[in-house]
JSON list of C-alpha atoms in Angstrom, two decimals:
[
{"chain": "Z", "resi": 201, "resn": "UNK", "atom": "CA", "xyz": [-0.12, -0.01, 0.07]},
{"chain": "Z", "resi": 202, "resn": "UNK", "atom": "CA", "xyz": [0.96, 3.59, -0.52]},
{"chain": "Z", "resi": 203, "resn": "UNK", "atom": "CA", "xyz": [2.64, 5.28, 2.46]},
{"chain": "Z", "resi": 204, "resn": "UNK", "atom": "CA", "xyz": [1.91, 8.92, 3.45]},
{"chain": "Z", "resi": 205, "resn": "UNK", "atom": "CA", "xyz": [4.86, 11.05, 4.25]},
{"chain": "Z", "resi": 206, "resn": "UNK", "atom": "CA", "xyz": [4.26, 14.37, 6.35]},
{"chain": "Z", "resi": 207, "resn": "UNK", "atom": "CA", "xyz": [6.99, 16.66, 7.52]},
{"chain": "Z", "resi": 208, "resn": "UNK", "atom": "CA", "xyz": [7.02, 16.35, 11.26]},
{"chain": "Z", "resi": 209, "resn": "UNK", "atom": "CA", "xyz": [6.65, 20.06, 12.15]},
{"chain": "Z", "resi": 210, "resn": "UNK", "atom": "CA", "xyz": [6.36, 23.29, 10.07]},
{"chain": "Z", "resi": 211, "resn": "UNK", "atom": "CA", "xyz": [6.60, 26.65, 11.56]},
{"chain": "Z", "resi": 212, "resn": "UNK", "atom": "CA", "xyz": [5.36, 29.96, 10.40]},
{"chain": "Z", "resi": 213, "resn": "UNK", "atom": "CA", "xyz": [4.65, 33.57, 11.56]},
{"chain": "Z", "resi": 214, "resn": "UNK", "atom": "CA", "xyz": [1.36, 35.13, 11.84]},
{"chain": "Z", "resi": 215, "resn": "UNK", "atom": "CA", "xyz": [0.15, 36.43, 8.87]},
{"chain": "Z", "resi": 216, "resn": "UNK", "atom": "CA", "xyz": [2.40, 34.41, 6.77]},
{"chain": "Z", "resi": 217, "resn": "UNK", "atom": "CA", "xyz": [1.61, 31.39, 4.64]},
{"chain": "Z", "resi": 218, "resn": "UNK", "atom": "CA", "xyz": [2.06, 27.58, 5.80]},
{"chain": "Z", "resi": 219, "resn": "UNK", "atom": "CA", "xyz": [2.48, 24.76, 3.42]},
{"chain": "Z", "resi": 220, "resn": "UNK", "atom": "CA", "xyz": [2.14, 21.44, 4.77]},
{"chain": "Z", "resi": 221, "resn": "UNK", "atom": "CA", "xyz": [2.97, 18.33, 2.39]},
{"chain": "Z", "resi": 222, "resn": "UNK", "atom": "CA", "xyz": [1.57, 14.95, 2.10]},
{"chain": "Z", "resi": 223, "resn": "UNK", "atom": "CA", "xyz": [3.94, 12.89, -0.05]},
{"chain": "Z", "resi": 224, "resn": "UNK", "atom": "CA", "xyz": [3.10, 9.22, -1.86]},
{"chain": "Z", "resi": 225, "resn": "UNK", "atom": "CA", "xyz": [3.64, 7.37, -4.98]},
{"chain": "Z", "resi": 226, "resn": "UNK", "atom": "CA", "xyz": [1.24, 8.73, -7.51]},
{"chain": "Z", "resi": 227, "resn": "UNK", "atom": "CA", "xyz": [-1.02, 10.37, -4.84]},
{"chain": "Z", "resi": 228, "resn": "UNK", "atom": "CA", "xyz": [-2.62, 12.43, -7.32]},
{"chain": "Z", "resi": 229, "resn": "UNK", "atom": "CA", "xyz": [-4.38, 9.52, -8.11]},
{"chain": "Z", "resi": 230, "resn": "UNK", "atom": "CA", "xyz": [-6.29, 9.33, -4.67]},
{"chain": "Z", "resi": 231, "resn": "UNK", "atom": "CA", "xyz": [-8.62, 11.47, -3.16]},
{"chain": "Z", "resi": 232, "resn": "UNK", "atom": "CA", "xyz": [-6.60, 13.38, -0.46]},
{"chain": "Z", "resi": 233, "resn": "UNK", "atom": "CA", "xyz": [-8.52, 14.67, 2.74]},
{"chain": "Z", "resi": 234, "resn": "UNK", "atom": "CA", "xyz": [-7.15, 16.93, 5.47]},
{"chain": "Z", "resi": 235, "resn": "UNK", "atom": "CA", "xyz": [-7.65, 17.30, 9.13]},
{"chain": "Z", "resi": 236, "resn": "UNK", "atom": "CA", "xyz": [-6.95, 19.71, 11.76]},
{"chain": "Z", "resi": 237, "resn": "UNK", "atom": "CA", "xyz": [-6.63, 18.45, 15.37]},
{"chain": "Z", "resi": 238, "resn": "UNK", "atom": "CA", "xyz": [-6.18, 21.35, 17.81]},
{"chain": "Z", "resi": 239, "resn": "UNK", "atom": "CA", "xyz": [-4.88, 20.20, 21.47]},
{"chain": "Z", "resi": 240, "resn": "UNK", "atom": "CA", "xyz": [-7.25, 17.93, 23.26]},
{"chain": "Z", "resi": 241, "resn": "UNK", "atom": "CA", "xyz": [-9.85, 18.02, 20.51]},
{"chain": "Z", "resi": 242, "resn": "UNK", "atom": "CA", "xyz": [-11.15, 15.59, 17.86]},
{"chain": "Z", "resi": 243, "resn": "UNK", "atom": "CA", "xyz": [-10.05, 16.23, 14.32]},
{"chain": "Z", "resi": 244, "resn": "UNK", "atom": "CA", "xyz": [-11.99, 18.33, 11.99]},
{"chain": "Z", "resi": 245, "resn": "UNK", "atom": "CA", "xyz": [-12.01, 18.18, 8.37]},
{"chain": "Z", "resi": 246, "resn": "UNK", "atom": "CA", "xyz": [-10.85, 20.89, 6.73]},
{"chain": "Z", "resi": 247, "resn": "UNK", "atom": "CA", "xyz": [-10.26, 19.99, 2.86]},
{"chain": "Z", "resi": 248, "resn": "UNK", "atom": "CA", "xyz": [-11.53, 17.21, 1.27]},
{"chain": "Z", "resi": 249, "resn": "UNK", "atom": "CA", "xyz": [-11.19, 15.70, -2.41]},
{"chain": "Z", "resi": 250, "resn": "UNK", "atom": "CA", "xyz": [-7.73, 17.56, -2.67]},
{"chain": "Z", "resi": 251, "resn": "UNK", "atom": "CA", "xyz": [-9.02, 21.02, -2.61]},
{"chain": "Z", "resi": 252, "resn": "UNK", "atom": "CA", "xyz": [-12.66, 21.24, -1.66]},
{"chain": "Z", "resi": 253, "resn": "UNK", "atom": "CA", "xyz": [-13.56, 23.01, 1.79]},
{"chain": "Z", "resi": 254, "resn": "UNK", "atom": "CA", "xyz": [-16.63, 21.99, 3.95]},
{"chain": "Z", "resi": 255, "resn": "UNK", "atom": "CA", "xyz": [-18.81, 24.60, 4.97]},
{"chain": "Z", "resi": 256, "resn": "UNK", "atom": "CA", "xyz": [-17.44, 26.70, 7.80]},
{"chain": "Z", "resi": 257, "resn": "UNK", "atom": "CA", "xyz": [-14.14, 26.26, 6.99]},
{"chain": "Z", "resi": 258, "resn": "UNK", "atom": "CA", "xyz": [-12.26, 29.50, 6.06]},
{"chain": "Z", "resi": 259, "resn": "UNK", "atom": "CA", "xyz": [-11.23, 30.13, 2.73]},
{"chain": "Z", "resi": 260, "resn": "UNK", "atom": "CA", "xyz": [-7.46, 30.54, 4.01]},
{"chain": "Z", "resi": 261, "resn": "UNK", "atom": "CA", "xyz": [-7.56, 26.79, 3.93]},
{"chain": "Z", "resi": 262, "resn": "UNK", "atom": "CA", "xyz": [-6.72, 25.69, 0.57]},
{"chain": "Z", "resi": 263, "resn": "UNK", "atom": "CA", "xyz": [-5.65, 22.08, -1.17]},
{"chain": "Z", "resi": 264, "resn": "UNK", "atom": "CA", "xyz": [-3.86, 20.67, -3.99]},
{"chain": "Z", "resi": 265, "resn": "UNK", "atom": "CA", "xyz": [-2.97, 17.46, -5.45]},
{"chain": "Z", "resi": 266, "resn": "UNK", "atom": "CA", "xyz": [-0.24, 16.81, -8.22]},
{"chain": "Z", "resi": 267, "resn": "UNK", "atom": "CA", "xyz": [2.20, 13.93, -9.21]},
{"chain": "Z", "resi": 268, "resn": "UNK", "atom": "CA", "xyz": [3.57, 12.65, -5.84]},
{"chain": "Z", "resi": 269, "resn": "UNK", "atom": "CA", "xyz": [2.67, 15.38, -3.55]},
{"chain": "Z", "resi": 270, "resn": "UNK", "atom": "CA", "xyz": [-0.41, 16.89, -1.86]},
{"chain": "Z", "resi": 271, "resn": "UNK", "atom": "CA", "xyz": [-0.14, 20.06, -0.15]},
{"chain": "Z", "resi": 272, "resn": "UNK", "atom": "CA", "xyz": [-2.48, 22.02, 2.25]},
{"chain": "Z", "resi": 273, "resn": "UNK", "atom": "CA", "xyz": [-2.02, 25.55, 2.13]},
{"chain": "Z", "resi": 274, "resn": "UNK", "atom": "CA", "xyz": [-2.80, 27.95, 4.99]},
{"chain": "Z", "resi": 275, "resn": "UNK", "atom": "CA", "xyz": [-2.71, 31.50, 4.09]},
{"chain": "Z", "resi": 276, "resn": "UNK", "atom": "CA", "xyz": [-2.84, 34.77, 6.48]},
{"chain": "Z", "resi": 277, "resn": "UNK", "atom": "CA", "xyz": [-2.08, 32.10, 9.40]},
{"chain": "Z", "resi": 278, "resn": "UNK", "atom": "CA", "xyz": [-3.33, 32.96, 12.50]},
{"chain": "Z", "resi": 279, "resn": "UNK", "atom": "CA", "xyz": [-2.51, 31.95, 16.42]},
{"chain": "Z", "resi": 280, "resn": "UNK", "atom": "CA", "xyz": [-5.68, 29.65, 16.23]},
{"chain": "Z", "resi": 281, "resn": "UNK", "atom": "CA", "xyz": [-4.52, 27.81, 13.54]},
{"chain": "Z", "resi": 282, "resn": "UNK", "atom": "CA", "xyz": [-1.89, 26.11, 15.77]},
{"chain": "Z", "resi": 283, "resn": "UNK", "atom": "CA", "xyz": [-2.44, 22.37, 15.42]},
{"chain": "Z", "resi": 284, "resn": "UNK", "atom": "CA", "xyz": [-1.54, 18.86, 14.25]},
{"chain": "Z", "resi": 285, "resn": "UNK", "atom": "CA", "xyz": [-2.58, 18.24, 10.48]},
{"chain": "Z", "resi": 286, "resn": "UNK", "atom": "CA", "xyz": [-3.11, 15.14, 9.17]},
{"chain": "Z", "resi": 287, "resn": "UNK", "atom": "CA", "xyz": [-3.55, 14.12, 5.24]},
{"chain": "Z", "resi": 288, "resn": "UNK", "atom": "CA", "xyz": [-5.77, 10.82, 4.36]},
{"chain": "Z", "resi": 289, "resn": "UNK", "atom": "CA", "xyz": [-6.84, 8.69, 1.64]},
{"chain": "Z", "resi": 290, "resn": "UNK", "atom": "CA", "xyz": [-8.62, 5.60, 0.73]},
{"chain": "Z", "resi": 291, "resn": "UNK", "atom": "CA", "xyz": [-6.57, 2.96, -0.94]},
{"chain": "Z", "resi": 292, "resn": "UNK", "atom": "CA", "xyz": [-9.29, 0.78, -2.92]},
{"chain": "Z", "resi": 293, "resn": "UNK", "atom": "CA", "xyz": [-6.47, -1.63, -4.02]},
{"chain": "Z", "resi": 294, "resn": "UNK", "atom": "CA", "xyz": [-6.57, -2.81, -0.49]},
{"chain": "Z", "resi": 295, "resn": "UNK", "atom": "CA", "xyz": [-9.55, -1.55, 0.90]},
{"chain": "Z", "resi": 296, "resn": "UNK", "atom": "CA", "xyz": [-7.70, 0.44, 3.63]},
{"chain": "Z", "resi": 297, "resn": "UNK", "atom": "CA", "xyz": [-7.70, 3.92, 4.96]},
{"chain": "Z", "resi": 298, "resn": "UNK", "atom": "CA", "xyz": [-4.29, 5.71, 5.08]},
{"chain": "Z", "resi": 299, "resn": "UNK", "atom": "CA", "xyz": [-3.18, 8.40, 7.43]},
{"chain": "Z", "resi": 300, "resn": "UNK", "atom": "CA", "xyz": [-0.32, 10.38, 6.90]},
{"chain": "Z", "resi": 301, "resn": "UNK", "atom": "CA", "xyz": [1.83, 10.60, 10.10]},
{"chain": "Z", "resi": 302, "resn": "UNK", "atom": "CA", "xyz": [0.72, 14.29, 11.09]},
{"chain": "Z", "resi": 303, "resn": "UNK", "atom": "CA", "xyz": [2.49, 17.80, 10.90]},
{"chain": "Z", "resi": 304, "resn": "UNK", "atom": "CA", "xyz": [2.59, 19.96, 13.69]},
{"chain": "Z", "resi": 305, "resn": "UNK", "atom": "CA", "xyz": [1.89, 23.47, 12.73]},
{"chain": "Z", "resi": 306, "resn": "UNK", "atom": "CA", "xyz": [3.46, 26.05, 15.08]},
{"chain": "Z", "resi": 307, "resn": "UNK", "atom": "CA", "xyz": [2.78, 29.78, 14.94]},
{"chain": "Z", "resi": 308, "resn": "UNK", "atom": "CA", "xyz": [5.72, 31.62, 15.88]},
{"chain": "C", "resi": 273, "resn": "UNK", "atom": "CA", "xyz": [-26.41, 18.84, 13.18]},
{"chain": "C", "resi": 274, "resn": "UNK", "atom": "CA", "xyz": [-25.28, 15.54, 13.51]},
{"chain": "C", "resi": 275, "resn": "UNK", "atom": "CA", "xyz": [-23.62, 14.90, 16.97]},
{"chain": "C", "resi": 276, "resn": "UNK", "atom": "CA", "xyz": [-21.74, 11.57, 17.95]},
{"chain": "C", "resi": 277, "resn": "UNK", "atom": "CA", "xyz": [-20.93, 10.40, 21.32]},
{"chain": "C", "resi": 278, "resn": "UNK", "atom": "CA", "xyz": [-18.77, 7.64, 22.68]},
{"chain": "C", "resi": 279, "resn": "UNK", "atom": "CA", "xyz": [-19.46, 5.79, 25.75]},
{"chain": "C", "resi": 280, "resn": "UNK", "atom": "CA", "xyz": [-17.66, 3.01, 27.62]},
{"chain": "C", "resi": 281, "resn": "UNK", "atom": "CA", "xyz": [-15.04, 1.71, 30.19]},
{"chain": "C", "resi": 282, "resn": "UNK", "atom": "CA", "xyz": [-12.31, 4.07, 30.56]},
{"chain": "C", "resi": 283, "resn": "UNK", "atom": "CA", "xyz": [-9.98, 1.27, 31.96]},
{"chain": "C", "resi": 284, "resn": "UNK", "atom": "CA", "xyz": [-9.72, -2.14, 30.94]},
{"chain": "C", "resi": 285, "resn": "UNK", "atom": "CA", "xyz": [-7.59, -4.98, 32.28]},
{"chain": "C", "resi": 286, "resn": "UNK", "atom": "CA", "xyz": [-5.16, -6.85, 29.78]},
{"chain": "C", "resi": 287, "resn": "UNK", "atom": "CA", "xyz": [-6.57, -9.51, 27.99]},
{"chain": "C", "resi": 288, "resn": "UNK", "atom": "CA", "xyz": [-9.95, -8.30, 28.15]},
{"chain": "C", "resi": 289, "resn": "UNK", "atom": "CA", "xyz": [-12.52, -7.02, 25.31]},
{"chain": "C", "resi": 290, "resn": "UNK", "atom": "CA", "xyz": [-13.11, -3.16, 25.18]},
{"chain": "C", "resi": 291, "resn": "UNK", "atom": "CA", "xyz": [-16.74, -2.52, 24.43]},
{"chain": "C", "resi": 292, "resn": "UNK", "atom": "CA", "xyz": [-17.47, 1.06, 23.26]},
{"chain": "C", "resi": 293, "resn": "UNK", "atom": "CA", "xyz": [-20.77, 2.55, 21.83]},
{"chain": "C", "resi": 294, "resn": "UNK", "atom": "CA", "xyz": [-21.36, 5.60, 19.83]},
{"chain": "C", "resi": 295, "resn": "UNK", "atom": "CA", "xyz": [-24.61, 7.21, 20.07]},
{"chain": "C", "resi": 296, "resn": "UNK", "atom": "CA", "xyz": [-25.71, 9.27, 17.11]},
{"chain": "C", "resi": 297, "resn": "UNK", "atom": "CA", "xyz": [-28.30, 12.06, 17.11]},
{"chain": "C", "resi": 298, "resn": "UNK", "atom": "CA", "xyz": [-29.50, 14.30, 14.87]},
{"chain": "C", "resi": 299, "resn": "UNK", "atom": "CA", "xyz": [-29.29, 12.05, 11.91]},
{"chain": "C", "resi": 300, "resn": "UNK", "atom": "CA", "xyz": [-30.27, 8.52, 11.11]},
{"chain": "C", "resi": 301, "resn": "UNK", "atom": "CA", "xyz": [-27.37, 5.41, 10.72]},
{"chain": "C", "resi": 302, "resn": "UNK", "atom": "CA", "xyz": [-29.48, 4.15, 8.21]},
{"chain": "C", "resi": 303, "resn": "UNK", "atom": "CA", "xyz": [-28.90, 7.18, 5.92]},
{"chain": "C", "resi": 304, "resn": "UNK", "atom": "CA", "xyz": [-26.94, 6.53, 2.59]},
{"chain": "C", "resi": 305, "resn": "UNK", "atom": "CA", "xyz": [-23.84, 6.59, 1.57]},
{"chain": "C", "resi": 306, "resn": "UNK", "atom": "CA", "xyz": [-22.81, 6.77, 5.26]},
{"chain": "C", "resi": 307, "resn": "UNK", "atom": "CA", "xyz": [-20.55, 4.28, 6.72]},
{"chain": "C", "resi": 308, "resn": "UNK", "atom": "CA", "xyz": [-20.17, 4.44, 10.70]},
{"chain": "C", "resi": 309, "resn": "UNK", "atom": "CA", "xyz": [-16.91, 3.19, 12.63]},
{"chain": "C", "resi": 310, "resn": "UNK", "atom": "CA", "xyz": [-13.97, 3.82, 14.59]},
{"chain": "C", "resi": 311, "resn": "UNK", "atom": "CA", "xyz": [-10.33, 5.51, 14.62]},
{"chain": "C", "resi": 312, "resn": "UNK", "atom": "CA", "xyz": [-7.77, 5.71, 17.51]},
{"chain": "C", "resi": 313, "resn": "UNK", "atom": "CA", "xyz": [-4.93, 7.56, 18.45]},
{"chain": "C", "resi": 314, "resn": "UNK", "atom": "CA", "xyz": [-2.41, 6.47, 21.09]},
{"chain": "C", "resi": 315, "resn": "UNK", "atom": "CA", "xyz": [-1.00, 9.02, 23.44]},
{"chain": "C", "resi": 316, "resn": "UNK", "atom": "CA", "xyz": [1.37, 11.58, 21.51]},
{"chain": "C", "resi": 317, "resn": "UNK", "atom": "CA", "xyz": [0.96, 9.61, 17.97]},
{"chain": "C", "resi": 318, "resn": "UNK", "atom": "CA", "xyz": [-1.07, 9.71, 15.06]},
{"chain": "C", "resi": 319, "resn": "UNK", "atom": "CA", "xyz": [-4.42, 8.31, 13.77]},
{"chain": "C", "resi": 320, "resn": "UNK", "atom": "CA", "xyz": [-5.24, 4.74, 13.28]},
{"chain": "C", "resi": 321, "resn": "UNK", "atom": "CA", "xyz": [-8.52, 3.48, 11.72]},
{"chain": "C", "resi": 322, "resn": "UNK", "atom": "CA", "xyz": [-10.02, 0.24, 13.13]},
{"chain": "C", "resi": 323, "resn": "UNK", "atom": "CA", "xyz": [-12.75, -0.37, 11.25]},
{"chain": "C", "resi": 324, "resn": "UNK", "atom": "CA", "xyz": [-16.37, 0.72, 9.56]},
{"chain": "C", "resi": 325, "resn": "UNK", "atom": "CA", "xyz": [-19.44, -0.54, 8.35]},
{"chain": "C", "resi": 326, "resn": "UNK", "atom": "CA", "xyz": [-23.13, 0.61, 7.23]},
{"chain": "C", "resi": 327, "resn": "UNK", "atom": "CA", "xyz": [-26.41, -0.42, 8.91]},
{"chain": "C", "resi": 328, "resn": "UNK", "atom": "CA", "xyz": [-26.33, -3.17, 6.52]},
{"chain": "C", "resi": 329, "resn": "UNK", "atom": "CA", "xyz": [-23.31, -4.93, 7.69]},
{"chain": "C", "resi": 330, "resn": "UNK", "atom": "CA", "xyz": [-20.94, -4.31, 5.13]},
{"chain": "C", "resi": 331, "resn": "UNK", "atom": "CA", "xyz": [-17.91, -3.64, 6.67]},
{"chain": "C", "resi": 332, "resn": "UNK", "atom": "CA", "xyz": [-14.44, -2.68, 6.21]},
{"chain": "C", "resi": 333, "resn": "UNK", "atom": "CA", "xyz": [-11.27, -3.45, 8.68]},
{"chain": "C", "resi": 334, "resn": "UNK", "atom": "CA", "xyz": [-8.08, -2.38, 9.25]},
{"chain": "C", "resi": 335, "resn": "UNK", "atom": "CA", "xyz": [-6.16, -5.76, 8.66]},
{"chain": "C", "resi": 336, "resn": "UNK", "atom": "CA", "xyz": [-3.71, -5.41, 11.52]},
{"chain": "C", "resi": 337, "resn": "UNK", "atom": "CA", "xyz": [-6.68, -5.21, 13.82]},
{"chain": "C", "resi": 338, "resn": "UNK", "atom": "CA", "xyz": [-9.37, -7.46, 11.86]},
{"chain": "C", "resi": 339, "resn": "UNK", "atom": "CA", "xyz": [-8.97, -10.53, 14.11]},
{"chain": "C", "resi": 340, "resn": "UNK", "atom": "CA", "xyz": [-9.97, -8.82, 17.43]},
{"chain": "C", "resi": 341, "resn": "UNK", "atom": "CA", "xyz": [-12.37, -6.49, 16.05]},
{"chain": "C", "resi": 342, "resn": "UNK", "atom": "CA", "xyz": [-16.28, -6.70, 15.91]},
{"chain": "C", "resi": 343, "resn": "UNK", "atom": "CA", "xyz": [-18.29, -3.75, 14.91]},
{"chain": "C", "resi": 344, "resn": "UNK", "atom": "CA", "xyz": [-22.36, -3.58, 14.79]},
{"chain": "C", "resi": 345, "resn": "UNK", "atom": "CA", "xyz": [-25.04, -1.43, 14.07]},
{"chain": "C", "resi": 346, "resn": "UNK", "atom": "CA", "xyz": [-28.29, -0.96, 16.25]},
{"chain": "C", "resi": 347, "resn": "UNK", "atom": "CA", "xyz": [-30.70, 0.88, 14.05]},
{"chain": "C", "resi": 348, "resn": "UNK", "atom": "CA", "xyz": [-33.37, 0.77, 16.58]},
{"chain": "C", "resi": 349, "resn": "UNK", "atom": "CA", "xyz": [-31.20, 2.75, 19.02]},
{"chain": "C", "resi": 350, "resn": "UNK", "atom": "CA", "xyz": [-29.21, 4.68, 16.35]},
{"chain": "C", "resi": 351, "resn": "UNK", "atom": "CA", "xyz": [-26.03, 3.77, 17.77]},
{"chain": "C", "resi": 352, "resn": "UNK", "atom": "CA", "xyz": [-23.01, 1.42, 16.69]},
{"chain": "C", "resi": 353, "resn": "UNK", "atom": "CA", "xyz": [-20.88, -0.46, 18.86]},
{"chain": "C", "resi": 354, "resn": "UNK", "atom": "CA", "xyz": [-17.09, -1.73, 18.89]},
{"chain": "C", "resi": 355, "resn": "UNK", "atom": "CA", "xyz": [-15.59, -4.71, 20.67]},
{"chain": "C", "resi": 356, "resn": "UNK", "atom": "CA", "xyz": [-11.96, -5.01, 20.69]},
{"chain": "C", "resi": 357, "resn": "UNK", "atom": "CA", "xyz": [-10.73, -8.17, 22.10]},
{"chain": "C", "resi": 358, "resn": "UNK", "atom": "CA", "xyz": [-7.15, -9.19, 24.03]},
{"chain": "C", "resi": 359, "resn": "UNK", "atom": "CA", "xyz": [-6.35, -5.37, 24.99]},
{"chain": "C", "resi": 360, "resn": "UNK", "atom": "CA", "xyz": [-2.74, -4.95, 25.71]},
{"chain": "C", "resi": 361, "resn": "UNK", "atom": "CA", "xyz": [-1.13, -1.78, 26.75]},
{"chain": "C", "resi": 362, "resn": "UNK", "atom": "CA", "xyz": [-0.59, -1.09, 23.04]},
{"chain": "C", "resi": 363, "resn": "UNK", "atom": "CA", "xyz": [-4.22, -0.64, 22.65]},
{"chain": "C", "resi": 364, "resn": "UNK", "atom": "CA", "xyz": [-3.93, 2.31, 25.18]},
{"chain": "C", "resi": 365, "resn": "UNK", "atom": "CA", "xyz": [-5.60, 5.45, 23.00]},
{"chain": "C", "resi": 366, "resn": "UNK", "atom": "CA", "xyz": [-8.37, 7.99, 22.64]},
{"chain": "C", "resi": 367, "resn": "UNK", "atom": "CA", "xyz": [-10.91, 6.07, 20.76]},
{"chain": "C", "resi": 368, "resn": "UNK", "atom": "CA", "xyz": [-13.00, 8.41, 18.25]},
{"chain": "C", "resi": 369, "resn": "UNK", "atom": "CA", "xyz": [-16.36, 7.16, 16.36]},
{"chain": "C", "resi": 370, "resn": "UNK", "atom": "CA", "xyz": [-16.67, 8.97, 13.15]},
{"chain": "C", "resi": 371, "resn": "UNK", "atom": "CA", "xyz": [-19.08, 9.20, 10.19]},
{"chain": "C", "resi": 372, "resn": "UNK", "atom": "CA", "xyz": [-17.38, 8.13, 6.61]},
{"chain": "C", "resi": 373, "resn": "UNK", "atom": "CA", "xyz": [-19.00, 9.79, 3.71]},
{"chain": "C", "resi": 374, "resn": "UNK", "atom": "CA", "xyz": [-18.13, 9.89, 0.07]},
{"chain": "C", "resi": 375, "resn": "UNK", "atom": "CA", "xyz": [-14.44, 9.04, -0.99]},
{"chain": "C", "resi": 376, "resn": "UNK", "atom": "CA", "xyz": [-13.67, 7.81, 2.34]},
{"chain": "C", "resi": 377, "resn": "UNK", "atom": "CA", "xyz": [-13.59, 11.27, 4.02]},
{"chain": "C", "resi": 378, "resn": "UNK", "atom": "CA", "xyz": [-14.54, 11.51, 8.04]},
{"chain": "C", "resi": 379, "resn": "UNK", "atom": "CA", "xyz": [-16.89, 14.47, 8.23]},
{"chain": "C", "resi": 380, "resn": "UNK", "atom": "CA", "xyz": [-18.48, 14.01, 11.67]},
{"chain": "C", "resi": 381, "resn": "UNK", "atom": "CA", "xyz": [-16.55, 12.76, 14.85]},
{"chain": "C", "resi": 382, "resn": "UNK", "atom": "CA", "xyz": [-16.97, 12.02, 18.31]},
{"chain": "C", "resi": 383, "resn": "UNK", "atom": "CA", "xyz": [-15.44, 13.83, 20.98]},
{"chain": "C", "resi": 384, "resn": "UNK", "atom": "CA", "xyz": [-13.26, 10.90, 21.88]},
{"chain": "C", "resi": 385, "resn": "UNK", "atom": "CA", "xyz": [-12.94, 8.47, 24.76]},
{"chain": "C", "resi": 386, "resn": "UNK", "atom": "CA", "xyz": [-9.75, 7.87, 26.46]},
{"chain": "C", "resi": 387, "resn": "UNK", "atom": "CA", "xyz": [-9.12, 4.27, 27.14]},
{"chain": "C", "resi": 388, "resn": "UNK", "atom": "CA", "xyz": [-6.49, 2.93, 29.56]},
{"chain": "C", "resi": 389, "resn": "UNK", "atom": "CA", "xyz": [-5.11, -0.54, 29.67]},
{"chain": "C", "resi": 390, "resn": "UNK", "atom": "CA", "xyz": [-4.08, -1.76, 33.17]},
{"chain": "C", "resi": 391, "resn": "UNK", "atom": "CA", "xyz": [-4.61, -4.85, 35.86]}
]
């Protein structure tokens, strides 16, 4: 099965843009979903199907997926965005859910 | 607004079975195209899916846990359950129930249930 690789940590100053990557072989062939998990809380879906946003998620959150890398981009980062972020796919070849290892976003 | 709420023992003994229930309100577990199931998170670690099924019983399992997992849905009570047998310290985690929708995204989650394993 495909393995999803995320950087353990990303740091960004308030107001700047955070980019979190999710690498995997030919990941562009999968629908990638992203979750934000603030400390002590359950994960929240912030981007689905590579680039769509659920209702209530700010436009500052966006996603893309090409080649071997999916990317979550957060513009105009705020202190409240500090959280762990996870990418996730469904691998139909093995009927398994796969999560990336997670990226801790720190707002400096 | 759909809500999911886990319940069960917060502490189980090694070798015993963990029983968890997820009560669903604000929607029916008989609705399509939804699946209902469980994801866990060991302390300080990432997310691991356990299993999901729909109300007809069609089930998908994490292969690494399949031999120890039983999940079921009770449509009369609008809740679904997890039994994880032969618990060990490695199974200590926060257990989340969640709804799976199209393209296997998880759009609603419970608040999580902390489960410890100790004699």
